[in-house]
Coordinates of C-alpha atoms and ligand atoms in Angstrom, one line a residue:
M259 CA 143.0 118.1 110.8
I260 CA 141.8 121.3 112.1
F261 CA 138.3 119.8 112.3
N262 CA 139.1 117.7 115.3
T263 CA 138.8 121.0 117.4
L264 CA 135.1 121.3 116.4
G265 CA 133.9 119.1 119.5
V266 CA 133.1 116.4 117.0
S267 CA 135.2 113.2 118.0
P268 CA 137.0 111.3 115.4
A269 CA 134.4 108.4 116.0
L270 CA 131.4 110.6 115.5
R271 CA 132.9 112.1 112.5
E272 CA 133.6 108.8 110.8
R273 CA 130.1 107.6 111.6
L274 CA 128.2 110.8 110.1
I275 CA 130.4 110.2 106.8
A276 CA 129.4 106.7 106.6
I277 CA 125.5 107.5 107.2
R278 CA 126.0 110.1 104.4
R279 CA 127.5 107.8 102.0
D280 CA 124.7 105.2 102.8
L281 CA 122.0 107.9 102.2
H282 CA 124.0 109.0 99.0
Q283 CA 124.0 105.5 97.7
H284 CA 119.9 105.2 98.3
P285 CA 118.6 108.5 97.3
E286 CA 114.8 108.9 97.5
L287 CA 112.8 111.5 96.0
A288 CA 110.2 114.1 97.7
F289 CA 107.9 112.2 100.1
A290 CA 109.2 109.0 99.1
E291 CA 112.1 109.1 101.6
T292 CA 111.0 106.0 103.6
R293 CA 114.4 104.3 103.8
T294 CA 116.2 107.4 104.5
R295 CA 113.6 108.2 107.4
D296 CA 114.2 104.6 108.8
V297 CA 117.9 105.3 108.8
L298 CA 117.7 108.5 110.5
E299 CA 115.1 107.4 113.1
R300 CA 117.3 104.3 113.9
E301 CA 120.3 106.7 114.4
L302 CA 118.3 109.2 116.4
L303 CA 116.9 106.4 118.7
R304 CA 120.7 105.8 119.8
L305 CA 120.5 109.0 121.5
S306 CA 117.8 107.6 123.8
P307 CA 115.9 108.9 126.0
V308 CA 114.6 110.8 123.0
R309 CA 111.1 111.3 121.8
I310 CA 110.6 111.0 118.1
D311 CA 107.5 111.7 116.1
R312 CA 106.9 110.9 112.6
V313 CA 105.6 113.9 110.5
A314 CA 104.8 114.9 107.0
T315 CA 104.5 111.5 105.5
T316 CA 108.2 110.6 105.6
G317 CA 109.8 113.0 108.0
L318 CA 110.7 113.1 111.7
I319 CA 111.1 115.4 114.7
A320 CA 113.2 114.3 117.5
R321 CA 113.1 116.4 121.0
I322 CA 116.5 116.6 122.4
A323 CA 116.2 117.6 126.0
G324 CA 117.7 120.7 127.3
K325 CA 119.1 121.6 130.7
D326 CA 115.8 123.4 131.8
P327 CA 112.4 121.8 130.6
H328 CA 110.7 125.4 131.0
A329 CA 113.3 127.2 128.9
P330 CA 112.2 128.4 125.2
V331 CA 112.3 125.5 122.5
V332 CA 114.5 126.0 119.3
A333 CA 114.7 123.8 116.3
L334 CA 117.3 122.7 113.8
R335 CA 116.1 121.5 110.3
G336 CA 117.8 119.4 107.8
D337 CA 116.2 118.3 104.6
I338 CA 116.5 114.7 103.2
D339 CA 115.2 114.3 99.8
A340 CA 117.2 113.6 96.6
L341 CA 116.7 114.7 92.9
P342 CA 115.5 113.2 89.8
I343 CA 118.9 113.2 88.2
R344 CA 121.2 110.3 86.9
E345 CA 124.4 110.5 88.9
A346 CA 127.5 110.9 86.9
T347 CA 130.1 111.4 89.6
G348 CA 131.7 107.9 89.5
L349 CA 132.2 108.0 93.1
P350 CA 132.6 104.7 95.0
F351 CA 129.2 105.4 96.9
A352 CA 127.6 106.7 93.8
S353 CA 123.7 106.3 93.6
H354 CA 122.3 102.8 93.3
I355 CA 118.9 104.4 91.9
D356 CA 119.0 104.9 88.3
G357 CA 117.5 108.5 87.7
A358 CA 117.8 109.6 91.5
M359 CA 120.5 111.5 93.1
H360 CA 121.5 113.5 96.0
A361 CA 122.8 116.3 93.9
C362 CA 122.0 119.2 96.2
G363 CA 123.6 117.7 99.2
H364 CA 120.6 117.0 101.4
D365 CA 122.3 113.6 102.3
V366 CA 125.0 115.9 103.9
H367 CA 122.2 118.0 105.7
A368 CA 120.6 114.9 107.0
A369 CA 124.1 113.8 108.4
W370 CA 125.0 117.0 109.9
T371 CA 121.8 117.6 111.8
L372 CA 121.9 114.0 113.0
G373 CA 125.4 115.1 114.3
A374 CA 124.1 118.4 115.9
A375 CA 121.7 116.3 117.7
T376 CA 124.3 114.0 118.8
L377 CA 126.3 117.1 120.2
L378 CA 123.5 118.6 121.8
R379 CA 122.9 115.2 123.7
E380 CA 126.5 115.4 124.9
Q381 CA 126.6 119.2 125.7
P382 CA 122.8 120.4 125.9
A383 CA 121.3 123.7 125.1
E384 CA 119.4 125.4 127.8
G385 CA 116.0 124.3 126.6
D386 CA 114.9 121.5 124.3
V387 CA 115.9 121.4 120.7
L388 CA 113.6 119.9 118.1
I389 CA 115.5 118.1 115.3
V390 CA 113.5 118.2 112.2
M391 CA 114.4 115.7 109.4
Q392 CA 112.2 117.3 106.7
P393 CA 111.0 115.5 103.6
G394 CA 110.0 117.1 100.2
E395 CA 112.2 120.3 100.1
E396 CA 112.9 119.9 96.3
I397 CA 109.3 120.3 95.5
G398 CA 108.8 123.2 97.9
E399 CA 106.1 121.4 100.0
G400 CA 108.0 119.8 102.9
A401 CA 108.3 122.5 105.3
R402 CA 104.5 123.3 105.1
A403 CA 103.9 119.8 105.8
V404 CA 106.0 119.8 108.9
L405 CA 104.4 123.1 110.1
Q406 CA 101.0 121.3 109.7
S407 CA 102.0 119.0 112.4
G408 CA 101.6 121.7 114.9
L409 CA 104.8 120.4 116.6
L410 CA 106.8 123.5 115.9
D411 CA 104.1 125.8 117.4
D412 CA 106.1 126.6 120.6
V413 CA 109.5 127.0 118.8
Q414 CA 111.1 130.5 119.2
A415 CA 114.0 130.2 116.9
I416 CA 115.0 127.9 113.9
F417 CA 118.3 127.2 112.1
G418 CA 118.9 125.3 109.1
A419 CA 121.9 125.1 106.4
H420 CA 122.8 124.4 103.0
V421 CA 126.1 123.2 101.6
D422 CA 127.9 125.7 99.2
R423 CA 130.5 124.8 96.8
R424 CA 131.4 128.4 96.2
F425 CA 132.9 128.4 99.7
V426 CA 135.7 126.1 100.9
V427 CA 135.1 124.1 104.1
G428 CA 135.5 126.3 107.1
Q429 CA 133.7 129.0 105.6
V430 CA 130.2 129.7 106.7
V431 CA 127.6 132.5 105.5
A432 CA 125.3 133.6 108.4
Q433 CA 123.9 137.2 107.7
A434 CA 120.8 139.0 108.3
G435 CA 118.5 139.8 105.4
P436 CA 117.7 138.1 102.0
L437 CA 119.5 134.9 101.3
A438 CA 117.3 133.1 98.9
A439 CA 114.4 134.2 96.5
S440 CA 110.7 133.4 96.2
T441 CA 110.0 131.0 93.5
D442 CA 106.6 131.5 91.7
V443 CA 105.6 129.5 88.7
F444 CA 103.4 131.3 86.1
D445 CA 101.3 129.5 83.5
I446 CA 100.1 131.6 80.6
V447 CA 97.4 130.2 78.2
L448 CA 96.6 132.4 75.1
I449 CA 93.6 131.4 73.5
G450 CA 92.9 132.5 70.0
K451 CA 91.1 131.2 66.9
G452 CA 92.8 128.3 64.9
A453 CA 92.9 128.5 61.1
H454 CA 94.8 127.3 58.0
G455 CA 98.3 128.3 58.0
A456 CA 97.8 129.8 54.4
R457 CA 94.8 132.0 55.5
P458 CA 96.1 133.7 58.7
H459 CA 93.4 136.4 58.2
E460 CA 90.9 134.0 59.5
S461 CA 92.6 133.2 62.6
A462 CA 93.1 135.1 65.9
D463 CA 96.9 133.7 66.0
P464 CA 98.1 132.8 69.5
V465 CA 101.6 132.2 68.2
V466 CA 102.2 135.7 67.2
C467 CA 100.8 137.2 70.3
M468 CA 103.1 134.7 72.3
A469 CA 106.0 136.1 70.6
S470 CA 104.9 139.6 71.8
V471 CA 104.1 138.5 75.1
I472 CA 107.4 136.9 75.6
S473 CA 109.3 139.9 74.4
A474 CA 107.2 142.2 76.6
L475 CA 107.9 140.1 79.7
Q476 CA 111.5 141.1 79.5
T477 CA 110.3 144.8 80.0
I478 CA 109.0 143.9 83.7
V479 CA 112.8 143.6 85.3
A480 CA 114.0 146.2 82.8
R481 CA 111.4 148.7 83.3
R482 CA 109.1 148.1 86.4
V483 CA 111.2 146.7 89.1
N484 CA 113.4 149.1 91.0
P485 CA 117.1 148.1 89.7
A486 CA 118.2 148.0 93.3
A487 CA 115.9 145.1 94.0
P488 CA 117.1 141.7 92.4
A489 CA 114.3 140.1 90.2
V490 CA 114.2 137.2 87.6
V491 CA 111.4 136.6 84.9
T492 CA 112.1 133.4 82.8
V493 CA 110.2 131.5 80.3
G494 CA 111.1 128.0 80.5
M495 CA 108.5 126.1 78.6
I496 CA 106.4 126.6 75.5
T497 CA 103.6 124.4 74.0
A498 CA 102.1 125.1 70.8
G499 CA 100.9 123.8 67.5
S500 CA 100.7 120.5 65.8
A501 CA 101.7 121.1 62.4
P502 CA 103.7 123.5 60.1
N503 CA 100.5 124.7 58.4
I504 CA 97.9 125.0 61.2
I505 CA 97.6 128.1 63.2
P506 CA 96.8 126.7 66.7
E507 CA 93.8 127.4 68.8
Q508 CA 95.8 128.1 71.8
V509 CA 99.4 128.2 73.2
E510 CA 100.8 127.7 76.8
L511 CA 103.8 129.3 78.4
R512 CA 105.2 128.4 81.7
G513 CA 107.9 129.9 83.7
T514 CA 109.2 131.1 86.9
L515 CA 109.5 134.7 88.9
R516 CA 112.1 135.3 91.4
A517 CA 112.2 138.2 94.0
T518 CA 113.9 138.6 97.3
D519 CA 111.1 140.7 99.1
E520 CA 107.2 140.5 99.1
V521 CA 106.9 144.0 97.2
T522 CA 108.8 143.0 94.2
R523 CA 107.4 139.5 94.2
A524 CA 103.7 140.8 94.0
L525 CA 104.9 143.5 91.6
L526 CA 106.2 140.7 89.3
Q527 CA 102.9 139.0 89.3
D528 CA 100.7 141.8 88.8
E529 CA 103.0 143.1 85.8
L530 CA 103.0 139.8 84.2
R531 CA 99.0 139.7 84.4
Q532 CA 98.9 143.2 83.0
I533 CA 101.1 142.6 80.0
C534 CA 99.4 139.3 79.1
T535 CA 95.9 140.6 79.4
H536 CA 96.6 143.9 77.4
I537 CA 98.9 142.2 74.7
A538 CA 96.4 139.4 74.2
A539 CA 93.5 141.9 73.7
A540 CA 95.4 143.8 71.0
H541 CA 95.6 140.3 69.3
R542 CA 92.1 139.6 69.9
V543 CA 93.4 136.6 71.9
T544 CA 92.2 135.9 75.7
A545 CA 94.8 135.4 78.2
R546 CA 94.4 133.1 81.3
V547 CA 97.1 133.5 83.9
T548 CA 97.6 131.4 87.0
F549 CA 100.4 131.3 89.5
S550 CA 101.2 128.3 91.5
G551 CA 104.1 126.4 93.7
G552 CA 105.7 129.5 95.1
V553 CA 107.7 129.6 98.2
P554 CA 108.6 132.9 99.8
P555 CA 112.1 134.5 99.8
V556 CA 114.5 133.3 102.8
V557 CA 115.0 136.4 104.9
N558 CA 117.1 136.0 107.8
G559 CA 116.4 137.7 111.0
V560 CA 118.6 140.1 112.9
H561 CA 118.8 138.2 116.2
A562 CA 119.0 134.8 114.7
A563 CA 121.8 135.7 112.3
A564 CA 123.8 137.2 115.0
W565 CA 123.4 134.1 117.0
A566 CA 124.6 131.9 113.8
A567 CA 127.5 134.2 113.3
E568 CA 128.7 133.9 116.9
A569 CA 128.1 130.2 116.7
A570 CA 130.2 129.9 113.6
A571 CA 133.0 132.3 114.8
H572 CA 133.0 130.3 118.2
V573 CA 133.5 127.0 116.4
L574 CA 135.7 128.1 113.6
G575 CA 137.2 131.3 114.4
A576 CA 136.3 134.9 113.4
D577 CA 137.7 134.5 109.9
A578 CA 135.3 131.7 109.2
V579 CA 132.2 133.9 108.9
V580 CA 132.0 135.3 105.2
R581 CA 129.5 137.3 103.3
L582 CA 127.5 135.7 100.8
G583 CA 128.1 138.6 98.0
Y584 CA 125.1 138.5 95.6
T585 CA 121.8 137.0 96.9
N586 CA 121.1 133.6 95.7
M587 CA 118.2 133.6 93.4
A588 CA 117.3 129.9 93.7
G589 CA 114.6 129.1 96.2
E590 CA 114.5 127.2 99.6
D591 CA 111.5 126.2 101.5
F592 CA 112.9 127.0 104.8
A593 CA 111.3 130.3 103.9
F594 CA 108.0 128.9 105.2
Y595 CA 109.3 128.2 108.7
Q596 CA 110.5 131.9 108.8
E597 CA 107.0 133.2 108.0
R598 CA 106.0 131.8 111.5
I599 CA 109.4 131.4 113.5
P600 CA 112.4 133.9 113.5
G601 CA 115.1 131.9 112.0
C602 CA 118.5 131.9 110.2
F603 CA 119.4 129.8 107.1
L604 CA 123.3 129.4 106.9
R605 CA 125.4 128.3 103.9
V606 CA 128.5 126.3 104.8
G607 CA 131.4 125.8 102.4
A608 CA 131.8 122.4 101.0
R609 CA 134.7 122.6 98.5
N610 CA 138.2 121.5 99.2
A611 CA 140.5 124.3 98.1
D612 CA 142.0 122.6 95.2
E613 CA 138.7 121.7 93.7
E614 CA 136.6 123.3 91.2
V615 CA 133.3 124.7 91.9
I616 CA 130.5 122.4 90.6
A617 CA 126.8 123.5 90.9
A618 CA 124.2 122.1 92.9
H619 CA 121.7 120.1 90.8
S620 CA 124.5 119.0 88.5
P621 CA 125.0 115.1 88.0
R622 CA 128.5 115.7 88.9
F623 CA 127.7 117.4 92.3
D624 CA 129.6 116.2 95.2
V625 CA 130.7 117.5 98.8
A626 CA 133.9 117.7 100.6
E627 CA 133.0 115.5 103.6
D628 CA 134.8 117.8 106.2
A629 CA 131.6 120.0 105.7
I630 CA 129.6 117.5 107.7
A631 CA 131.5 118.1 110.9
V632 CA 131.5 121.6 110.4
G633 CA 127.7 122.0 110.0
A634 CA 126.9 119.6 113.0
A635 CA 129.2 121.5 115.2
V636 CA 128.0 125.1 113.9
L637 CA 124.2 124.1 114.2
A638 CA 124.5 122.6 117.5
E639 CA 126.1 125.8 118.7
C640 CA 123.4 128.0 117.0
A641 CA 120.9 125.9 119.2
R642 CA 122.7 126.5 122.3
R643 CA 123.3 130.3 121.8
A644 CA 119.7 130.9 120.6
S645 CA 118.4 128.9 123.7
S646 CA 120.6 130.8 126.1
S647 CA 119.7 134.2 124.9
L648 CA 115.9 133.4 124.7
N649 CA 115.8 132.1 128.1
A650 CA 117.8 134.9 129.4
G651 CA 115.2 137.4 127.8
A652 CA 112.3 135.3 129.3
R653 CA 113.3 135.8 132.8
Ligands
NI43 NI1 119.0 121.9 98.2

């Protein structure tokens, strides 16, 4: 097995797989990861002496000592929460919890982050490394909660990674620039005047207005956004009406906006508001528009991405580092760390060559478990390289 060359002993590899399977069997949703937290805390305590702080309700930060207590501090982040999905993999270690599943690989992320901590205990970085076990990624709130602890205030570089079944085990994406999109939720309420369905002239019909609004929203990406910048406007929910012969008082539309830079992100919001306000006025309807729950785009820094690419090449060979191709338009709350700390988010191949690509968030999602050792070794090496470079710069 080529992965025995990663500095990950067979014993550690087996232990990380066992922990991953245990977490997989007992998935916990955002901010309810108490058992998960306890398992990870117990495992991190085996690396003693290690300082562990509980943060963000169900999260942990462990401090792995470096060689030089005055050297810059870097952080590795693994997310630990599951999704409200009923598992359909048929795996022997499938979820024991009905309606909850690790369908995004965060069980693997927890395991490889623990593995990185173990490797950094064996072969320390220059400075201390904070191991962040983060809850609540799937609802986009965990990273902010961790940052509020203040424990990352002196961190000078941060790394995290996601399993990716579009790539085979041994391939790693570590590149500068945008990697994932912003995710803003919009909520549009169109308030008109209800009437009998047979007397539309007595109404201000929000349903007809809604139809125009939905069509016009499609012109934002087609006619307002620079075609070179990726963007998405999707209406995913419509709530309207109570009977076939009643024109309702109001309707509601909800959806998501995606962009990979802040200029496009602001433009999407502004254009959406303009379209709603003016089309509503043309229909004698009032539009109320609100935005919520957004994470910023993940944009990898040049230095952090270079350290990550060097780390992956060092661990796996130069051929292992591959380009993402198209930017991923899903969101990732790692972006909140990157607003404050230079960092790189990696994607780690998680499919065996003979397997099909199964999308994350599918009830059939699974991960090739050799990815765990790869993630552990690459993340540990990211920390060492960033730490050495920052320390050299600080002198
Ligand atoms: Ni995920």
